[in-house]
Amino acid sequence: MAKLDKRDEIVRAALELIAEHGFHGAPMAMIAGRAGVGAGTIYRYFENKDVMITELFRELEERSYPLIKEGYAPDKPHRERFIHLNTALMHYFIGNPLDYRFIEQFFNSPYGVAHRRDKLFGTKEGCDVFKELFEEGISQQVMKDLPIVILFDLAFGPILGVARDHILGFIVLDDALIARTVEACWDAIKR
Amino acid sequence: MAKLDKRDEIVRAALELIAEHGFHGAPMAMIAGRAGVGAGTIYRYFENKDVMITELFRELEERSYPLIKEGYAPDKPHRERFIHLNTALMHYFIGNPLDYRFIEQFFNSPYGVAHRRDKLFGTKEGCDVFKELFEEGISQQVMKDLPIVILFDLAFGPILGVARDHILGFIVLDDALIARTVEACWDAIKR
Amino acid sequence: MAKLDKRDEIVRAALELIAEHGFHGAPMAMIAGRAGVGAGTIYRYFENKDVMITELFRELEERSYPLIKEGYAPDKPHRERFIHLNTALMHYFIGNPLDYRFIEQFFNSPYGVAHRRDKLFGTKEGCDVFKELFEEGISQQVMKDLPIVILFDLAFGPILGVARDHILGFIVLDDALIARTVEACWDAIKR
Amino acid sequence: MAKLDKRDEIVRAALELIAEHGFHGAPMAMIAGRAGVGAGTIYRYFENKDVMITELFRELEERSYPLIKEGYAPDKPHRERFIHLNTALMHYFIGNPLDYRFIEQFFNSPYGVAHRRDKLFGTKEGCDVFKELFEEGISQQVMKDLPIVILFDLAFGPILGVARDHILGFIVLDDALIARTVEACWDAIKR
DNA sequence: GATGAATGAGCGTTCATTCAT
DNA sequence: CATGAATGAACGCTCATTCAT
């Protein structure tokens, strides 16, 4: 097994186990076992468990970003662009429930708070398309003139919730329902 | 210290510490210490940590419910009723940040999932005002004809997010901003 | 409830619970609960748990002694006397399984060792009939000339074992089987 | 310290402490301390305390069985065979007082009851020599026609008792005394 | 570099005993 | 006298991390 393979296996195993059992239900030894490496080996790639989790989130972000941006046309109207992005996001979540569960846990933890702080105030890049879209939408008076943070909450809060309800089996999403949900989010932010 | 005082102290300490550090960051011994009681004392009032957490949530629910329903007029138009409730909810959250953080942790945990399931499918009462309002709104074609679960997500997801951002200091809410946020939620669910 | 009643209730409850669950499976609070008294009340009658257990054993001994000696005729031949006593002992055990279980636990514990030491070397009275019978039996060359301790083991060891097997359901004793077992014990000690 | 050494140290420490203080008087931390290992180390070798105790008993059994059967001649008369086995058993006990005390505790506990049940009714092998000897002895009318369980009690009850009295210092056994005690047990079971 | 046995601090929980009422 | 709420030391057990091999 090459070096990168090992790292990948660790990442994969950690994602699976944390998604399934939460941070505290996924001991390092279990992750190592699932990854097929020694427990000590994880520490060659990650300084400690916290760092591993943060790193893992970063990789998820990087992996998902292109998927969401795929087919994104910056020239289309704001509404269309928003719907494109949010639909892609929803599809990403329900198509990758492990990723979703991990991200949800991450946001709802001290890690998530720090991360959000960095995103909003720091120099960290990430949801830049969204940010740009929102800023443009506000300035062009297509969207409500609310703090951008609030627009994020209006746009993504329901998506996260609906994705969770689907993954947990409370509802069964189909393309029509996704479209109507995303549309409703647009109603929330549009002028 | 009278008996009820002790229980209250435990509840208060648990709420504070869990809100601040999460379930796993709030050991029973630390809760006992903060409450000024012996470690074993907690177990006179709660069978175990899980039961304590569930109970704590239930008390929060009971405490908040009247606050939210206060001044609620079932005869007013749906829009007004919705805005009343959601505004009250937001005020409750930002006025009781400890409660908010605890509730957030609770929902994002196995407890929360079970609770949500009971609420949605079971006979458990609780968010009945909301449920009734939504069902009525749908049938009277004032609100979008979406599964009620999705309406919940559209209505509360943003509120939770915005409340958190305020509590964490990412934004500073005032009455105007709250009003406009709640209004935006209404836009999401209204027809 | 009069004073003696309380003490009796405690003794009864302790016997039941210890017989059923062992010393460590019978917390003082549970004993108090079963006895219908407060937890602290036990300590008015017994200095601590150890003392209570020792005392309890002593009472059992006192209670059983007359039952076993009942109908004992010191003039009869040794064989007949031995068989009378051992049969009575067996009947006592299988007729009072709680007593048996408690006694068994008691013997098999630090308490039991100390008690046995006192009995053999000290001034404590108790199994005097047996002791006299054995000493007489030896001196009259009816029984084997073995240390009296060994005679005790030969005479009672099997009785305890068979009683336990009956109580645990490994065998079903009837009068004939008891008679033959006791007879076998006699064979072990007789010359 | 090699891997097997650690396990051996744990086993030795557990045997010593349990023999001396009983199951409840031998906390895992104390066993670890005596063994010179960390508390968690025990759990690398045994799933939990119960498993450790059961395993320990099994190892004792395995260790003792060859000692007891050594020199056993299945062709000799029943009497001689019985005396050989029971004498060997007695020697094993008084030569390994720690083993004896542990075994005694084990039998007098829920573990022991379950074990006995398996032995008597199940397919578990173990005291097979004894069982065979007894069954043969009964069918050839050399021994009393009693349930085999009772024969076990008559044969071993006294041995256990006498061994304990020796270990506790109530008597001092020598070869002659052992011989006469074993002989007495034979008298109990022989026709 | 890779391993996994070893560690021990820390967890949730129990229970004999005390003492204010 | 009787109570039972309160205690806190002690228990069995877990797991992030280290380090000898």
PDB file of C-alpha atoms in Angstrom, chain D residues 25-173:
ATOM      1  CA  GLY D  25     -11.974  -7.523  47.138  1.00  0.00           C
ATOM      2  CA  ALA D  26      -9.757  -7.580  44.077  1.00  0.00           C
ATOM      3  CA  PRO D  27     -10.407  -4.479  41.946  1.00  0.00           C
ATOM      4  CA  MET D  28      -9.007  -4.405  38.465  1.00  0.00           C
ATOM      5  CA  ALA D  29      -6.739  -1.505  39.378  1.00  0.00           C
ATOM      6  CA  MET D  30      -5.259  -3.501  42.243  1.00  0.00           C
ATOM      7  CA  ILE D  31      -4.686  -6.493  40.003  1.00  0.00           C
ATOM      8  CA  ALA D  32      -3.006  -4.251  37.451  1.00  0.00           C
ATOM      9  CA  GLY D  33      -0.830  -2.725  40.150  1.00  0.00           C
ATOM     10  CA  ARG D  34       0.231  -6.094  41.480  1.00  0.00           C
ATOM     11  CA  ALA D  35       0.946  -7.293  37.958  1.00  0.00           C
ATOM     12  CA  GLY D  36       3.032  -4.221  37.267  1.00  0.00           C
ATOM     13  CA  VAL D  37       0.952  -3.134  34.275  1.00  0.00           C
ATOM     14  CA  GLY D  38      -1.399  -0.284  33.499  1.00  0.00           C
ATOM     15  CA  ALA D  39      -5.063  -0.642  34.327  1.00  0.00           C
ATOM     16  CA  GLY D  40      -6.070  -0.644  30.692  1.00  0.00           C
ATOM     17  CA  THR D  41      -3.628  -3.363  29.811  1.00  0.00           C
ATOM     18  CA  ILE D  42      -5.740  -6.062  31.389  1.00  0.00           C
ATOM     19  CA  TYR D  43      -8.437  -5.319  28.839  1.00  0.00           C
ATOM     20  CA  ARG D  44      -6.098  -6.167  26.013  1.00  0.00           C
ATOM     21  CA  TYR D  45      -6.066  -9.722  27.274  1.00  0.00           C
ATOM     22  CA  PHE D  46      -9.542 -10.094  28.731  1.00  0.00           C
ATOM     23  CA  GLU D  47     -12.755  -8.545  27.533  1.00  0.00           C
ATOM     24  CA  ASN D  48     -13.879  -7.696  31.043  1.00  0.00           C
ATOM     25  CA  LYS D  49     -13.579  -8.853  34.627  1.00  0.00           C
ATOM     26  CA  ASP D  50     -16.115 -11.664  34.266  1.00  0.00           C
ATOM     27  CA  VAL D  51     -14.369 -13.070  31.253  1.00  0.00           C
ATOM     28  CA  MET D  52     -11.037 -12.840  33.026  1.00  0.00           C
ATOM     29  CA  ILE D  53     -12.346 -14.815  35.972  1.00  0.00           C
ATOM     30  CA  THR D  54     -13.916 -17.496  33.816  1.00  0.00           C
ATOM     31  CA  GLU D  55     -10.763 -17.766  31.735  1.00  0.00           C
ATOM     32  CA  LEU D  56      -8.645 -17.964  34.854  1.00  0.00           C
ATOM     33  CA  PHE D  57     -10.730 -20.842  36.116  1.00  0.00           C
ATOM     34  CA  ARG D  58     -10.459 -22.620  32.817  1.00  0.00           C
ATOM     35  CA  GLU D  59      -6.693 -22.317  32.888  1.00  0.00           C
ATOM     36  CA  LEU D  60      -6.565 -23.658  36.414  1.00  0.00           C
ATOM     37  CA  GLU D  61      -8.660 -26.604  35.347  1.00  0.00           C
ATOM     38  CA  GLU D  62      -6.439 -27.299  32.408  1.00  0.00           C
ATOM     39  CA  ARG D  63      -3.342 -27.000  34.511  1.00  0.00           C
ATOM     40  CA  SER D  64      -4.627 -29.265  37.262  1.00  0.00           C
ATOM     41  CA  TYR D  65      -6.251 -31.938  35.182  1.00  0.00           C
ATOM     42  CA  PRO D  66      -3.011 -33.607  34.004  1.00  0.00           C
ATOM     43  CA  LEU D  67      -1.620 -33.448  37.524  1.00  0.00           C
ATOM     44  CA  ILE D  68      -4.605 -35.302  38.868  1.00  0.00           C
ATOM     45  CA  LYS D  69      -4.706 -37.876  36.108  1.00  0.00           C
ATOM     46  CA  GLU D  70      -0.970 -38.502  36.250  1.00  0.00           C
ATOM     47  CA  GLY D  71      -0.325 -42.119  36.983  1.00  0.00           C
ATOM     48  CA  TYR D  72      -3.997 -42.979  36.742  1.00  0.00           C
ATOM     49  CA  ALA D  73      -4.460 -46.605  35.700  1.00  0.00           C
ATOM     50  CA  PRO D  74      -7.917 -47.273  34.233  1.00  0.00           C
ATOM     51  CA  ASP D  75      -7.422 -51.023  34.666  1.00  0.00           C
ATOM     52  CA  LYS D  76      -6.993 -51.021  38.408  1.00  0.00           C
ATOM     53  CA  PRO D  77      -9.944 -51.756  40.685  1.00  0.00           C
ATOM     54  CA  HIS D  78     -12.429 -48.941  41.288  1.00  0.00           C
ATOM     55  CA  ARG D  79     -11.340 -48.451  44.844  1.00  0.00           C
ATOM     56  CA  GLU D  80      -7.738 -47.994  43.935  1.00  0.00           C
ATOM     57  CA  ARG D  81      -8.601 -45.662  41.078  1.00  0.00           C
ATOM     58  CA  PHE D  82     -10.830 -43.544  43.278  1.00  0.00           C
ATOM     59  CA  ILE D  83      -8.203 -43.277  45.960  1.00  0.00           C
ATOM     60  CA  HIS D  84      -5.590 -42.354  43.425  1.00  0.00           C
ATOM     61  CA  LEU D  85      -7.702 -39.554  41.986  1.00  0.00           C
ATOM     62  CA  ASN D  86      -8.926 -38.123  45.230  1.00  0.00           C
ATOM     63  CA  THR D  87      -5.493 -38.233  46.794  1.00  0.00           C
ATOM     64  CA  ALA D  88      -4.051 -36.443  43.795  1.00  0.00           C
ATOM     65  CA  LEU D  89      -6.804 -33.858  44.073  1.00  0.00           C
ATOM     66  CA  MET D  90      -6.067 -33.267  47.719  1.00  0.00           C
ATOM     67  CA  HIS D  91      -2.366 -32.934  47.028  1.00  0.00           C
ATOM     68  CA  TYR D  92      -3.076 -30.493  44.252  1.00  0.00           C
ATOM     69  CA  PHE D  93      -5.179 -28.365  46.561  1.00  0.00           C
ATOM     70  CA  ILE D  94      -2.804 -28.247  49.477  1.00  0.00           C
ATOM     71  CA  GLY D  95       0.178 -27.852  47.157  1.00  0.00           C
ATOM     72  CA  ASN D  96      -1.506 -24.950  45.395  1.00  0.00           C
ATOM     73  CA  PRO D  97      -3.448 -23.111  48.041  1.00  0.00           C
ATOM     74  CA  LEU D  98      -3.961 -20.112  45.793  1.00  0.00           C
ATOM     75  CA  ASP D  99      -5.578 -22.310  43.188  1.00  0.00           C
ATOM     76  CA  TYR D 100      -7.706 -23.885  45.865  1.00  0.00           C
ATOM     77  CA  ARG D 101      -8.954 -20.606  47.233  1.00  0.00           C
ATOM     78  CA  PHE D 102      -9.727 -19.300  43.792  1.00  0.00           C
ATOM     79  CA  ILE D 103     -11.600 -22.420  42.792  1.00  0.00           C
ATOM     80  CA  GLU D 104     -13.583 -22.325  46.010  1.00  0.00           C
ATOM     81  CA  GLN D 105     -14.615 -18.740  45.340  1.00  0.00           C
ATOM     82  CA  PHE D 106     -15.441 -19.579  41.782  1.00  0.00           C
ATOM     83  CA  PHE D 107     -17.726 -22.450  42.687  1.00  0.00           C
ATOM     84  CA  ASN D 108     -19.450 -20.296  45.246  1.00  0.00           C
ATOM     85  CA  SER D 109     -20.604 -17.689  42.793  1.00  0.00           C
ATOM     86  CA  PRO D 110     -22.926 -17.366  39.823  1.00  0.00           C
ATOM     87  CA  TYR D 111     -20.026 -18.398  37.592  1.00  0.00           C
ATOM     88  CA  GLY D 112     -19.689 -21.642  39.482  1.00  0.00           C
ATOM     89  CA  VAL D 113     -23.357 -22.502  39.331  1.00  0.00           C
ATOM     90  CA  ALA D 114     -23.457 -22.022  35.577  1.00  0.00           C
ATOM     91  CA  HIS D 115     -20.291 -24.027  35.200  1.00  0.00           C
ATOM     92  CA  ARG D 116     -21.620 -26.860  37.311  1.00  0.00           C
ATOM     93  CA  ARG D 117     -24.831 -26.897  35.300  1.00  0.00           C
ATOM     94  CA  ASP D 118     -22.888 -27.146  32.056  1.00  0.00           C
ATOM     95  CA  LYS D 119     -20.738 -29.892  33.443  1.00  0.00           C
ATOM     96  CA  LEU D 120     -23.600 -31.984  34.687  1.00  0.00           C
ATOM     97  CA  PHE D 121     -26.094 -31.619  31.898  1.00  0.00           C
ATOM     98  CA  GLY D 122     -24.195 -30.121  29.019  1.00  0.00           C
ATOM     99  CA  THR D 123     -21.587 -31.478  26.719  1.00  0.00           C
ATOM    100  CA  LYS D 124     -18.702 -29.764  28.488  1.00  0.00           C
ATOM    101  CA  GLU D 125     -15.891 -32.131  29.197  1.00  0.00           C
ATOM    102  CA  GLY D 126     -13.735 -31.917  32.263  1.00  0.00           C
ATOM    103  CA  CYS D 127     -14.191 -34.222  35.231  1.00  0.00           C
ATOM    104  CA  ASP D 128     -14.793 -37.003  32.795  1.00  0.00           C
ATOM    105  CA  VAL D 129     -12.523 -39.469  34.561  1.00  0.00           C
ATOM    106  CA  PHE D 130     -14.529 -39.029  37.702  1.00  0.00           C
ATOM    107  CA  LYS D 131     -17.825 -39.269  35.890  1.00  0.00           C
ATOM    108  CA  GLU D 132     -16.797 -42.409  34.075  1.00  0.00           C
ATOM    109  CA  LEU D 133     -15.423 -43.954  37.218  1.00  0.00           C
ATOM    110  CA  PHE D 134     -18.643 -43.257  39.081  1.00  0.00           C
ATOM    111  CA  GLU D 135     -20.903 -44.489  36.307  1.00  0.00           C
ATOM    112  CA  GLU D 136     -18.882 -47.652  35.952  1.00  0.00           C
ATOM    113  CA  GLY D 137     -18.774 -48.101  39.715  1.00  0.00           C
ATOM    114  CA  ILE D 138     -22.537 -47.858  39.932  1.00  0.00           C
ATOM    115  CA  SER D 139     -23.249 -50.187  37.062  1.00  0.00           C
ATOM    116  CA  GLN D 140     -20.818 -52.776  38.395  1.00  0.00           C
ATOM    117  CA  GLN D 141     -22.429 -52.475  41.804  1.00  0.00           C
ATOM    118  CA  VAL D 142     -19.195 -51.463  43.471  1.00  0.00           C
ATOM    119  CA  MET D 143     -20.576 -48.071  44.445  1.00  0.00           C
ATOM    120  CA  LYS D 144     -23.907 -47.025  45.893  1.00  0.00           C
ATOM    121  CA  ASP D 145     -26.676 -46.589  43.392  1.00  0.00           C
ATOM    122  CA  LEU D 146     -27.177 -42.869  44.012  1.00  0.00           C
ATOM    123  CA  PRO D 147     -27.570 -40.016  41.535  1.00  0.00           C
ATOM    124  CA  ILE D 148     -24.121 -39.200  40.260  1.00  0.00           C
ATOM    125  CA  VAL D 149     -24.441 -35.662  41.586  1.00  0.00           C
ATOM    126  CA  ILE D 150     -24.720 -37.031  45.082  1.00  0.00           C
ATOM    127  CA  LEU D 151     -21.709 -39.261  44.601  1.00  0.00           C
ATOM    128  CA  PHE D 152     -19.772 -36.172  43.574  1.00  0.00           C
ATOM    129  CA  ASP D 153     -20.832 -34.431  46.766  1.00  0.00           C
ATOM    130  CA  LEU D 154     -19.915 -37.402  48.922  1.00  0.00           C
ATOM    131  CA  ALA D 155     -16.554 -37.761  47.248  1.00  0.00           C
ATOM    132  CA  PHE D 156     -15.477 -34.135  46.909  1.00  0.00           C
ATOM    133  CA  GLY D 157     -17.338 -32.223  49.581  1.00  0.00           C
ATOM    134  CA  PRO D 158     -15.117 -33.535  52.351  1.00  0.00           C
ATOM    135  CA  ILE D 159     -11.961 -33.123  50.280  1.00  0.00           C
ATOM    136  CA  LEU D 160     -12.730 -29.472  49.715  1.00  0.00           C
ATOM    137  CA  GLY D 161     -13.524 -28.960  53.363  1.00  0.00           C
ATOM    138  CA  VAL D 162     -10.439 -30.729  54.652  1.00  0.00           C
ATOM    139  CA  ALA D 163      -8.184 -28.943  52.171  1.00  0.00           C
ATOM    140  CA  ARG D 164      -9.587 -25.607  53.299  1.00  0.00           C
ATOM    141  CA  ASP D 165      -9.094 -26.462  56.949  1.00  0.00           C
ATOM    142  CA  HIS D 166      -5.498 -27.328  56.209  1.00  0.00           C
ATOM    143  CA  ILE D 167      -4.873 -24.177  54.206  1.00  0.00           C
ATOM    144  CA  LEU D 168      -6.461 -22.037  56.891  1.00  0.00           C
ATOM    145  CA  GLY D 169      -4.318 -23.762  59.508  1.00  0.00           C
ATOM    146  CA  PHE D 170      -7.080 -25.539  61.392  1.00  0.00           C
ATOM    147  CA  ILE D 171      -5.374 -28.876  60.891  1.00  0.00           C
ATOM    148  CA  VAL D 172      -2.023 -30.037  59.611  1.00  0.00           C
ATOM    149  CA  LEU D 173      -2.323 -32.736  57.028  1.00  0.00           C
TER     150      LEU D 173
END
